Short mmCIF file of C-alpha atoms in Angstrom, two decimals:
data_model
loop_
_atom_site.label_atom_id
_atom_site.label_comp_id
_atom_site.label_asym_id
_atom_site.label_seq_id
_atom_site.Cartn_x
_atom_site.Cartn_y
_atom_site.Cartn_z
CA UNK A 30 23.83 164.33 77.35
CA UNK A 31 23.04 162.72 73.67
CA UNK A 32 19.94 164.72 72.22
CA UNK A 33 16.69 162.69 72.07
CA UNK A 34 16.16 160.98 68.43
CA UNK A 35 13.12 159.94 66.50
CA UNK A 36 12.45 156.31 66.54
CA UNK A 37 12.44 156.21 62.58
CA UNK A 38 15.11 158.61 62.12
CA UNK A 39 13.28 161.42 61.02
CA UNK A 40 15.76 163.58 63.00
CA UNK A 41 18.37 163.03 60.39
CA UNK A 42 16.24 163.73 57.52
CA UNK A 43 17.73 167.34 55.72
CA UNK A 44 15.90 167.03 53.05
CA UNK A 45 12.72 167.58 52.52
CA UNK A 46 11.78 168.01 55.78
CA UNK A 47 8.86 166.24 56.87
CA UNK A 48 9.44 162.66 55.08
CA UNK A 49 11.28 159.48 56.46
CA UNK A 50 14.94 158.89 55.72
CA UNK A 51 14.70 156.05 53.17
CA UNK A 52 12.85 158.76 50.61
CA UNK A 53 14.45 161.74 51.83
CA UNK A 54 17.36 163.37 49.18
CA UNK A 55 19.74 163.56 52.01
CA UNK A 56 20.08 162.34 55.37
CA UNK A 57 22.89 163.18 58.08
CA UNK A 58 25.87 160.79 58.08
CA UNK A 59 27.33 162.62 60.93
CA UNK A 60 28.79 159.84 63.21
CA UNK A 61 31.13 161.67 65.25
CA UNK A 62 28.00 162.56 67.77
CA UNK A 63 24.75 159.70 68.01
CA UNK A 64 21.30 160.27 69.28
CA UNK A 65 20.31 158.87 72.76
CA UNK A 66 18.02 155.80 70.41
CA UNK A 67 20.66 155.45 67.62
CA UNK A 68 23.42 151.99 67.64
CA UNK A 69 26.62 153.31 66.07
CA UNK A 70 28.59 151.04 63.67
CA UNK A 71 32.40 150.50 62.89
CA UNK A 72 31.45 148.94 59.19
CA UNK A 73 33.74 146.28 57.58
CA UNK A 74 31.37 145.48 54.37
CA UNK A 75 28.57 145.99 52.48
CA UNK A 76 26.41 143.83 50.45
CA UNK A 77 25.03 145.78 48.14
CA UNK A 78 21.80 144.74 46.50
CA UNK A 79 21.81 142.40 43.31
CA UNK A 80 19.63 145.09 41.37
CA UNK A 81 21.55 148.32 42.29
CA UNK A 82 24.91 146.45 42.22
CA UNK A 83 24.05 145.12 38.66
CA UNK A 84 23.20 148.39 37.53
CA UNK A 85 26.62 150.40 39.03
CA UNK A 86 28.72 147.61 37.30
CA UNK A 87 26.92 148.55 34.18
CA UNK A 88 27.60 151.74 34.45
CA UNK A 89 31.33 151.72 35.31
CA UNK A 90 31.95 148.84 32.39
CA UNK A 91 32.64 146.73 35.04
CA UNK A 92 35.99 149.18 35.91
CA UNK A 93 36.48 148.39 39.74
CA UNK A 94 37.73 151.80 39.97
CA UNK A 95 34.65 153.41 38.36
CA UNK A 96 32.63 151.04 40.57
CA UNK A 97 34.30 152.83 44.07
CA UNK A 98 33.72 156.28 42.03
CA UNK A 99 30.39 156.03 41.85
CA UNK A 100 29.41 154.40 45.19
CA UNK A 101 31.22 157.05 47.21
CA UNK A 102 29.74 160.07 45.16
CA UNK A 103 25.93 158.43 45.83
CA UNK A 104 26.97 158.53 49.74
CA UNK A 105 28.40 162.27 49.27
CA UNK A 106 25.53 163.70 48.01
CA UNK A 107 22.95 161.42 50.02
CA UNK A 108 24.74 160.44 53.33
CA UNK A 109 23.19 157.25 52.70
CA UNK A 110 23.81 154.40 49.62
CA UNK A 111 20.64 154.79 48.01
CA UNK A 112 21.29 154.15 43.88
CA UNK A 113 19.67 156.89 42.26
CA UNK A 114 18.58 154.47 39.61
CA UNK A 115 17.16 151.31 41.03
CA UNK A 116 16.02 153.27 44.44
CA UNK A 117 17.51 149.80 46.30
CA UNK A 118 20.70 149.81 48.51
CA UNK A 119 21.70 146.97 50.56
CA UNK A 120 22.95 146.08 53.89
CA UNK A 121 26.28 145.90 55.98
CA UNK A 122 28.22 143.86 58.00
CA UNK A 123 29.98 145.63 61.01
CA UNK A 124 30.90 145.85 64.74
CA UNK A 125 28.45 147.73 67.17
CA UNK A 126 30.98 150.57 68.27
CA UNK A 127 28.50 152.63 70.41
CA UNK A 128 24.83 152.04 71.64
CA UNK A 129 22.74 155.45 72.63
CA UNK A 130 21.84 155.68 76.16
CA UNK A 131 17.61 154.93 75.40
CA UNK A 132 18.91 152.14 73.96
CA UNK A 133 21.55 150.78 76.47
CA UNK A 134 20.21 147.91 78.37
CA UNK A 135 16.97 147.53 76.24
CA UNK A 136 18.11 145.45 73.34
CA UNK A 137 20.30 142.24 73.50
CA UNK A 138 23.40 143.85 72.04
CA UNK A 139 26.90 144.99 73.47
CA UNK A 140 29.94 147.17 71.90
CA UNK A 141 31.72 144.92 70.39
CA UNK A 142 29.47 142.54 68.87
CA UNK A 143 29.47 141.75 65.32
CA UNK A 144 25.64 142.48 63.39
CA UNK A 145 24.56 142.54 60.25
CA UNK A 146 22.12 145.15 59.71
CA UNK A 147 18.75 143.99 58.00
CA UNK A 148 17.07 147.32 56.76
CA UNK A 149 18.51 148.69 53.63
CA UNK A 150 21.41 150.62 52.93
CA UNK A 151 18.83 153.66 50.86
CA UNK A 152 18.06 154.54 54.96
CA UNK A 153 20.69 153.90 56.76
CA UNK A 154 23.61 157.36 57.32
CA UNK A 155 26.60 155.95 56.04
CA UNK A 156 29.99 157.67 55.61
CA UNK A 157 32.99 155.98 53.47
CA UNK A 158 36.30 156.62 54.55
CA UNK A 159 38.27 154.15 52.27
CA UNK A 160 37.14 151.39 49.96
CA UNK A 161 39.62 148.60 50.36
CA UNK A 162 38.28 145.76 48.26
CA UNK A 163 35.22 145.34 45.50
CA UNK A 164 34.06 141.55 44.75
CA UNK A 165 32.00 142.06 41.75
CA UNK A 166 30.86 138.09 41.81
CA UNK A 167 29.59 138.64 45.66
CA UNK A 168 27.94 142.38 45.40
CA UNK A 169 30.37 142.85 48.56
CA UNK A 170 32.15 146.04 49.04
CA UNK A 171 34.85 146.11 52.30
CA UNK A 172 35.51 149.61 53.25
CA UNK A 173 36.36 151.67 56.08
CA UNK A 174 33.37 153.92 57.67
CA UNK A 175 30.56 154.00 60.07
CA UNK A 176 26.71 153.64 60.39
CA UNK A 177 24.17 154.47 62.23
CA UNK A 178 21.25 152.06 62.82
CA UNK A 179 17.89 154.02 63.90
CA UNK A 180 15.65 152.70 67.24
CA UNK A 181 13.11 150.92 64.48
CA UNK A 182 16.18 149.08 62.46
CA UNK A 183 15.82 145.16 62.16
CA UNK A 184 19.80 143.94 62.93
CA UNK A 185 21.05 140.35 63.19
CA UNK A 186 24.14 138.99 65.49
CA UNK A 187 26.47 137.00 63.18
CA UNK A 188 26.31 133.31 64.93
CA UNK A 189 29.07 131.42 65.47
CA UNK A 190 29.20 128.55 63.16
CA UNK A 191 29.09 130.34 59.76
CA UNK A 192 31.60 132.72 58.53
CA UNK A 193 30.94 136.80 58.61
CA UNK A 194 30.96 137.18 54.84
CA UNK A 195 28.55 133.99 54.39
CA UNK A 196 25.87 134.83 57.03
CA UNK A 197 25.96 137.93 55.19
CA UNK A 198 25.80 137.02 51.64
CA UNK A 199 22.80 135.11 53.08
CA UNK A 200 21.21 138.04 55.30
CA UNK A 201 21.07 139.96 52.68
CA UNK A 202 18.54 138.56 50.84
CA UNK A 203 16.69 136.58 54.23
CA UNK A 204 13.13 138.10 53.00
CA UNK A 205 12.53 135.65 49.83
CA UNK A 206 13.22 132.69 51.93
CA UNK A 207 11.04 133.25 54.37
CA UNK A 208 8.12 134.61 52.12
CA UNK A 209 8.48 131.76 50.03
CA UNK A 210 8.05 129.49 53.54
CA UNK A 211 5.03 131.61 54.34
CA UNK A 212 3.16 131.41 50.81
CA UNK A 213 4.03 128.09 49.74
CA UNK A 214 1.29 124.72 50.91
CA UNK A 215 1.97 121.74 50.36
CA UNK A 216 0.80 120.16 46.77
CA UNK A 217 1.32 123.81 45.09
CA UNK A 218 3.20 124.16 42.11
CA UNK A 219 5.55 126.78 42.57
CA UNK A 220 7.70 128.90 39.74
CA UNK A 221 11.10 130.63 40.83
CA UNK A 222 12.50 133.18 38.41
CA UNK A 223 15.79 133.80 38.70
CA UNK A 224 16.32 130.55 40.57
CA UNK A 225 19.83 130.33 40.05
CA UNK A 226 21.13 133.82 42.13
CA UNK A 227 21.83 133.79 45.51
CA UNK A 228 17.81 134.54 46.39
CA UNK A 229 16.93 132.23 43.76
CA UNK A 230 18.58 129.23 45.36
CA UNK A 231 16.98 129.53 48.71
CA UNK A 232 13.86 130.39 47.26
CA UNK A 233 13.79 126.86 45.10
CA UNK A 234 15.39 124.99 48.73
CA UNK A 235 12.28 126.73 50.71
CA UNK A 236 9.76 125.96 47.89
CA UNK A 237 10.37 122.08 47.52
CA UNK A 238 9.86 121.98 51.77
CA UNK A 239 6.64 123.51 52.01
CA UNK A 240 5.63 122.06 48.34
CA UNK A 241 6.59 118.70 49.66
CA UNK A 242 6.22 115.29 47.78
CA UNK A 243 2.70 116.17 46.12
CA UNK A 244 4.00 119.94 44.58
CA UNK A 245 5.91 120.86 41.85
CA UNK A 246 8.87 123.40 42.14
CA UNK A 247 10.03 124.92 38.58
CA UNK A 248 13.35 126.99 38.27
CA UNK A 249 13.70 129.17 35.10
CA UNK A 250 17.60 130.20 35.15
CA UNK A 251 19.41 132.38 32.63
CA UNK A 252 22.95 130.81 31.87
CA UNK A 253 24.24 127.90 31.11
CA UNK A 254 26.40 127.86 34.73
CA UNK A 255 23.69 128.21 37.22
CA UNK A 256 21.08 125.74 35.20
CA UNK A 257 23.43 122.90 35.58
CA UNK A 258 24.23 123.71 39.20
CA UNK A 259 20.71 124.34 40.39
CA UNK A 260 19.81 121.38 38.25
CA UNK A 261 22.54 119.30 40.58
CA UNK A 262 21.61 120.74 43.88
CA UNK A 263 18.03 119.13 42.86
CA UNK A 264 15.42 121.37 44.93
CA UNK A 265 13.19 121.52 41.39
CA UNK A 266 11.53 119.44 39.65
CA UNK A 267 12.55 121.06 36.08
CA UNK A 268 14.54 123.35 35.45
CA UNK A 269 15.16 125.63 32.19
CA UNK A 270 17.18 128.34 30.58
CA UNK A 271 14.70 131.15 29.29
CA UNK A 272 15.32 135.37 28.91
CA UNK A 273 12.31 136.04 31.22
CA UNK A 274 11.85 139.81 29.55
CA UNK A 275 10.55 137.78 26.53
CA UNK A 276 7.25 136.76 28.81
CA UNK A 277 5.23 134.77 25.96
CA UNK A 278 8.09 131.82 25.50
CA UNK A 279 8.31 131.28 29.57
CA UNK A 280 4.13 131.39 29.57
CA UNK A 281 4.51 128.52 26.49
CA UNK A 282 7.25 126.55 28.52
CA UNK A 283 5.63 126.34 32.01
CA UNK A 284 2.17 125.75 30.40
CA UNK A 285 3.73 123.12 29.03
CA UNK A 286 5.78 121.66 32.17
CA UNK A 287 2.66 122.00 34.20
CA UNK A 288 -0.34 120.61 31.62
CA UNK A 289 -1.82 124.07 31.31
CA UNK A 290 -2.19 124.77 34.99
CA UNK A 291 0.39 127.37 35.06
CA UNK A 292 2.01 128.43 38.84
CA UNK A 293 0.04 128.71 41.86
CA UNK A 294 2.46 130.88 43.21
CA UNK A 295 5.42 132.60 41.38
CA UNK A 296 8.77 134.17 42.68
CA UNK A 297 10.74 136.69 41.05
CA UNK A 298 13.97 136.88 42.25
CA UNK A 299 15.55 139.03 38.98
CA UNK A 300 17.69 141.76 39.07
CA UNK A 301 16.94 143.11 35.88
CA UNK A 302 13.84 144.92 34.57
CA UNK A 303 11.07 144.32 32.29
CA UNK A 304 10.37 140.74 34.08
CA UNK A 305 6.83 141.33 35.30
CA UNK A 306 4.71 140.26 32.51
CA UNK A 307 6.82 136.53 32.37
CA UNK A 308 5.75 136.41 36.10
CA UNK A 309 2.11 137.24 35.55
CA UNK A 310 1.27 135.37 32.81
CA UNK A 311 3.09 131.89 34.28
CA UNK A 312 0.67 132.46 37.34
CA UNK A 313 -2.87 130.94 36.82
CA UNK A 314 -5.89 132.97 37.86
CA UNK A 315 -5.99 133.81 41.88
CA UNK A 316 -2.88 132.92 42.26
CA UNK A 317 0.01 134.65 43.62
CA UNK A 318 2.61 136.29 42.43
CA UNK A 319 5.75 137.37 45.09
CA UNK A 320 7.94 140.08 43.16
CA UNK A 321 11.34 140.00 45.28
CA UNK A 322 13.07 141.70 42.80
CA UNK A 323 13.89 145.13 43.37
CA UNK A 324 14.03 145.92 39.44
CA UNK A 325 10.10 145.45 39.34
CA UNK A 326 8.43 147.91 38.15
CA UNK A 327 4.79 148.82 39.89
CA UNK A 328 3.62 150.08 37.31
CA UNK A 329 4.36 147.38 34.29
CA UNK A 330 3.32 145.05 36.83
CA UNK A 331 -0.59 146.38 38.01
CA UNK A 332 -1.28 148.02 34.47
CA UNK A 333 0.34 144.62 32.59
CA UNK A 334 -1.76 142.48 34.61
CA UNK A 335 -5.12 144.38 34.23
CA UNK A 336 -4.03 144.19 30.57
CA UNK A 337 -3.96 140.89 29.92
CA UNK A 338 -7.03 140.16 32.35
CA UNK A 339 -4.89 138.42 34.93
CA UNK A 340 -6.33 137.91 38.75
CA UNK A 341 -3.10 137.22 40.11
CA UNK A 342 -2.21 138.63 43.65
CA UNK A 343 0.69 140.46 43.53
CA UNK A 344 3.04 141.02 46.54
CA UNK A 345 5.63 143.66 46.86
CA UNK A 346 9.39 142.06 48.20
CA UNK A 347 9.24 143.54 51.86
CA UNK A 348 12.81 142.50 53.02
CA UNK A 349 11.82 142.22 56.40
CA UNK A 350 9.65 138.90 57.31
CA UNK A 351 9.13 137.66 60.85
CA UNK A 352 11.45 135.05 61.71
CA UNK A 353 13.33 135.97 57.72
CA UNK A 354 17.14 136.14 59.37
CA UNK A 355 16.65 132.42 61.27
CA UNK A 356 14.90 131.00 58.68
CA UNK A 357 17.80 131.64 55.69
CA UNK A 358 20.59 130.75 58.41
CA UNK A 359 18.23 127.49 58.91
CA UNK A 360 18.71 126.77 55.26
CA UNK A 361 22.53 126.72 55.37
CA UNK A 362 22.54 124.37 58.31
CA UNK A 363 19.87 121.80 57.03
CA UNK A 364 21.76 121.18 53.30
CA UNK A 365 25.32 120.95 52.99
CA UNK A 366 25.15 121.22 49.39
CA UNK A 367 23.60 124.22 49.40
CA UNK A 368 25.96 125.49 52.47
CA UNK A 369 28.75 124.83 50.01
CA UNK A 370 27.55 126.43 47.12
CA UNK A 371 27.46 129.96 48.83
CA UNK A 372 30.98 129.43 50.02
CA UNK A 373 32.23 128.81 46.61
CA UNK A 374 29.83 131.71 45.16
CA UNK A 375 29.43 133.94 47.81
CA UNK A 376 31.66 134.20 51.04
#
């Protein structure tokens, strides 16, 4: 009989006792055994997130080698792939192996079925057996291991007419999309930083839908590759080049793109830090800015914003949006151009 589990996985918490797994120090990865509400997974790859991935190739000196190093001693010491630095993780692509008996008959998933999980990787118990392949342009990781997926844990079935490695490229970052389609009205002028990453791109195709005819949809980019490719795909209206931890030069440039008026709503979609202030100050006065990015900084962001007497309304990324996992798939079905891109960047 499989013992009785906490629906947020507090009973795999070892440390400290008492808070929820995605906080907690270290977490049981234990996968031999499962709890009665827990969905075990055979895992063929993660996605790990732009931020913490970034930061781990930064730290190895982009060494592949250095890369595996580090990732498997995080999951040694944590039982989980939470990166000590950025606090992000990711998410994972695998086949449901074994579903607990609470569970069995409850949900609309079988052993055997292929699911990408949609809470992060800084929860979830993870062991690595092997890593078999790193794609440093993708932030994908195939390896050999399990997971275990708690009662509460969002998950999505990989549909059948786009690839594994696509859906999940996409999956992984289904939360901007979606937020963008939920703050966005028609006739708003919206600002995407970081337009040209893999969040940035569905965030500008989102934006110029719900913006329609009578908005205004501005993508500031950093090189010289994605500028001319988001400028091709053409979801904005402008687009420019700009280092958006220099935040007084991107305030000048979309004053000047939008007559003064500045954003009505802004999404950051960085993974770097020390972006907050470029976001703020683009944003007029009551409106909003959405901070996706998981390099954000709290902090910079609520005391920069008081400091420069900014009203904005600031919203913290929440991966998880009602409807977030249809709604990105959507994208890839509605604009072929923007289906192929991901395939040549991405899958």
């Amino acid at each position: 009989m499989q013992k009785k589990g906490n629906k947020y996985g507090t009973h795999r918490v070892i440390s400290p006792k008492g808070v929820l797994p995605q906080p907690a120090d270290k977490i049981d990865n234990n996968a031999d055994e499962i709890y009665d509400n827990e969905i075990l997974i055979d895992v063929q790859t993660l996605n790990i997130d732009s931020a913490s991935f970034t930061q781990i190739k930064e730290q190895a000196g982009g060494d592949k080698a250095k890369i595996a190093e580090i990732m498997l001693e995080i999951v040694e010491s944590q039982g989980k792939h939470r990166n000590p630095v950025t606090g992000s993780g990711g998410m994972l692509l695998g086949t449901v192996e074994r579903i607990g008996d609470a569970l069995r008959g409850k949900i609309d998933l079988k052993e055997g079925d292929k699911v990408a999980t949609l809470v992060s990787l800084s929860l979830t118990p993870l062991r690595i057996d092997r890593i078999k392949e790193i794609r440093t342009a993708s932030d994908q990781v195939d390896i050999d291991g399990k997971a275990v997926l708690f009662e509460s844990g969002i998950w999505a079935k990989i549909p059948a007419d786009i690839p594994e490695k696509l859906a999940l490229s996409v999956l992984d970052v289904a939360g901007a999309p979606a937020q963008t389609a939920r703050l966005v009205k028609p006739g708003d002028t919206v600002l995407v930083i970081g337009a040209g990453g893999k969040s940035g791109l569905l965030c500008c195709y989102e934006a110029r839908k719900r913006a329609g005819v009578t908005g205004t949809v501005i993508g500031l980019t950093y090189g010289r590759e994605e500028t001319e490719r988001l400028v091709q795909l053409g979801f904005c209206d402008h687009v420019f080049a700009a280092d958006a931890r220099q935040p007084v030069p991107v305030m000048e440039r979309v004053a000047e793109l939008t007559n003064g008026e500045m954003a009505d709503v802004t999404i950051n979609c960085v993974n770097v830090a020390d972006t907050e202030m470029a976001s703020i100050l683009s944003t007029k006065n009551t409106g909003v800015v959405y901070f996706f990015s998981m390099a954000t900084s709290f902090t910079k962001a609520a005391l920069g914003a008081e400091g420069v007497g900014s009203d904005v309304l600031m919203i913290i990324g929440n991966g998880y949006t009602k409807g977030h996992a249809e709604i990105a798939l959507q994208e890839l079905r509605e604009n072929a151009e923007l289906r192929r891109v991901f395939e040549e960047l991405y899958a």
